[in-house]
Amino acid sequence: MNHQRLHLIGWLTPFIISPVITADLPLDTTLNDPPPGFSALFNGKDLHGWCGFIGDFPARAEYTEEAHAEKQAEADSQMRKHWSVEDGLLVFDGQGKSLVTQEDFGDFELLVDWMIKPNGDSGIYLRGTPQVQIWDNEIGSGGLYNNHKNLSVPNIDADNPPGEWNTFRIIMIDDRVSVWLNGINVVEAVQLENYWNRGLPVATRGPIELQAHGNELRFRNIFIRHINDPGAERELLIDHRMDWWTQAKFGMFIHWGPVSLKGTEISWSRGAQVPIDEYDMLYQSFNPTLFDAANWVATAKVAGMKYLVITAKHHDGFSLWNSDLTDYDITATPYELDVLAELSQECARQGIRFCVYYSICDWHHPDYPTDSPGGGGTKQSHNMDRYVHFMKGQLKELVEHYGPLGIIWFDGEWEEPWTVEYGDDLYHFIRSLQPDIIVNNRVNKARHGMAGTSREDIAYPGDYDTPEQQIGSFNRNRPWETCMTIGEQWSWKPNDQIKTLKECLSTLIRVVGGDGNLLFNVGPMPDGRIEPRQVERLKEMGDWLEQFGAGIYDTRGGSFKPGPWGASTCRENSVYLFIIEWPENGPLILPAIDANLESINVLTGGSVTIEQKEDCWSLWVKEEERSAIATVVRLGLDRSSFDITPIDIQNLD
Ligand code: H79
């Protein structure tokens, strides 16, 4: 995983003469040597291609050719006093003015490494207008500093500290900018505003400027690529980090641990149905000899699930992997084998995204302040900061030994010791371990109870909302995922009441129709097997998805909002109607949508009659041709179904 890195140069070691300056670069990369498709704006030897600053963009345009040449010559000689090249780095001494490219750029992809000192700041002007911000403050770099109307702050703080290198990837197409800082997307397709004349859009071409702001700066690896066909590359502006998750729709949640020996609820039965002393000793008897990772993953696959989230550590504090930071882990059981290692490898083999659940609250750990609700209350001596340090260490183990991970699924954030400050920091920490990882909203103090939606006044409320044991409301603006048990308990319960196939599938349909994902939970048995009744139900779900998955995977919710009648999904020019409950006497009345119908068919078989009236379409499938689970009807439209404003179907009493 780790690049081998050399730390030879920085502000702290200015007098060390290093043989080759490759500070912080992977060893196979040469300083200032552009990647394929890019050219170097800075050649690492001199200031070729750059010129001095002769005034702001509009002022520059006013000069006559002669005046321009004169001012430029003067500015260039000034510039050479303060900007220099040292050991392949572009160095600014903190005095004088900005550095500007001689060439103008229109649509481009720009890569640049920068380093500032404590309290330092700078910025990168695009097309002559300020600026992608660089600074040492709590907001973080990369924001479009000058924007008034559109987002001006980055959506995450992704800076390395002053004295260390940071890498920007900046894409500008038309008047929109996306910024990645150290591999993390911090600005996504935001319109850059014209600072010089706020009534006008930003110029179509202009120079790139490195802002002088009275403090020392270093730059290197400044590479640019012209984008000649903006239409074809506009997609690049969008951060595709969540795409796999949005397309996946259906994942397997697994709650497991020594508690399965008792058959009571994971963590919550500690100090309640099971005395704490007994609960905490269960690991000594945990020996799931029939655990077979290949079999679990195959079960998820057969069910049509695309990702798997397992309780690496629940509120009871037991670590299901080989953790160097605690003895209360799987290696201390008679079983000894690292369950997560086997599962993560098997997921990779079978094409399932491997993800972990990690509880922030830990009723077992001596440093975490509170004990089980049914048990001890507040612990005698505790140290939350030390606990957080331990937790970050464990999370680092999880990402580094079992990653790349799809999701880190936090929980237990509602307890008193957790704060917004801890949450902000943890979100940032996780993204810095693996930039493209997905983090649920329980990382922070943001959640509205079991409905799982997020407070809007929190800077980093994670990437998606988490309704629990309930179907989330229709929402296409904020990603969400319902987590729900296949029976009534999260961890294994003997003779648990398993949901019927119709209950399982209508839940999946209503979730996906609401634009959410379903994370469906199984609790494996203490011997390591998933209970056959649960496997059977999952297989039935998979059989149905095998037939009708075209209306589930890679769709979005809409164009009709879910209701008692059922739900709908859309992709390209299709709308898939999943009619679960028909009106008692008569057709299903769809309110008019802004599209023409080009085709209609019943994917579950049989025929459909549709009557197109001015303000509605009335739709009828003969009773004997309806499906007991959901009658699936595909509407073919003359336009993109996702672009139609979602509307309610309200004709069911
Ligand atoms: O791991 C499973 C459960 O053990 C765990 N989350 C799922 C994924 C879980 N944690 N808590 N609960 C289930 C129920 C807790 C509800 C409450 Fe509350 C805690 C009620 C009051 C405090 C939720 C959080 C509602 C308000 C704050």
Short mmCIF file of C-alpha atoms in Angstrom, two decimals, residues 1-2 321-325 356 358 388-403 405 408 410 426 429-430 432-434 437:
data_model
loop_
_atom_site.label_atom_id
_atom_site.label_comp_id
_atom_site.label_asym_id
_atom_site.label_seq_id
_atom_site.Cartn_x
_atom_site.Cartn_y
_atom_site.Cartn_z
CA MET A 1 0.00 0.00 0.00
CA ASN A 2 2.56 2.55 1.10
CA TRP A 321 -10.07 -8.89 13.53
CA ASN A 322 -6.47 -9.32 14.65
CA SER A 323 -5.94 -5.94 16.29
CA ASP A 324 -2.55 -5.01 17.71
CA LEU A 325 -4.22 -2.47 19.96
CA VAL A 356 -16.80 -2.35 7.99
CA TYR A 358 -17.28 0.40 13.69
CA VAL A 388 -10.16 8.46 20.43
CA HIS A 389 -6.46 7.87 19.86
CA PHE A 390 -7.05 4.12 20.28
CA MET A 391 -10.05 4.24 17.96
CA LYS A 392 -8.11 6.04 15.23
CA GLY A 393 -5.36 3.44 15.57
CA GLN A 394 -7.89 0.65 15.09
CA LEU A 395 -9.45 2.39 12.10
CA LYS A 396 -6.02 2.78 10.55
CA GLU A 397 -5.50 -0.96 10.98
CA LEU A 398 -8.83 -1.65 9.29
CA VAL A 399 -8.11 0.57 6.29
CA GLU A 400 -4.50 -0.50 5.90
CA HIS A 401 -4.89 -4.25 6.47
CA TYR A 402 -8.31 -4.91 4.97
CA GLY A 403 -8.71 -2.02 2.54
CA LEU A 405 -12.74 -0.36 2.05
CA ILE A 408 -16.79 2.81 7.12
CA PHE A 410 -20.03 4.34 12.16
CA LEU A 426 -12.79 11.76 12.49
CA PHE A 429 -9.06 11.48 9.38
CA ILE A 430 -10.88 8.66 7.59
CA SER A 432 -7.15 11.10 4.62
CA LEU A 433 -6.52 7.37 5.20
CA GLN A 434 -8.37 6.52 1.99
CA ILE A 437 -13.87 5.86 1.11
#
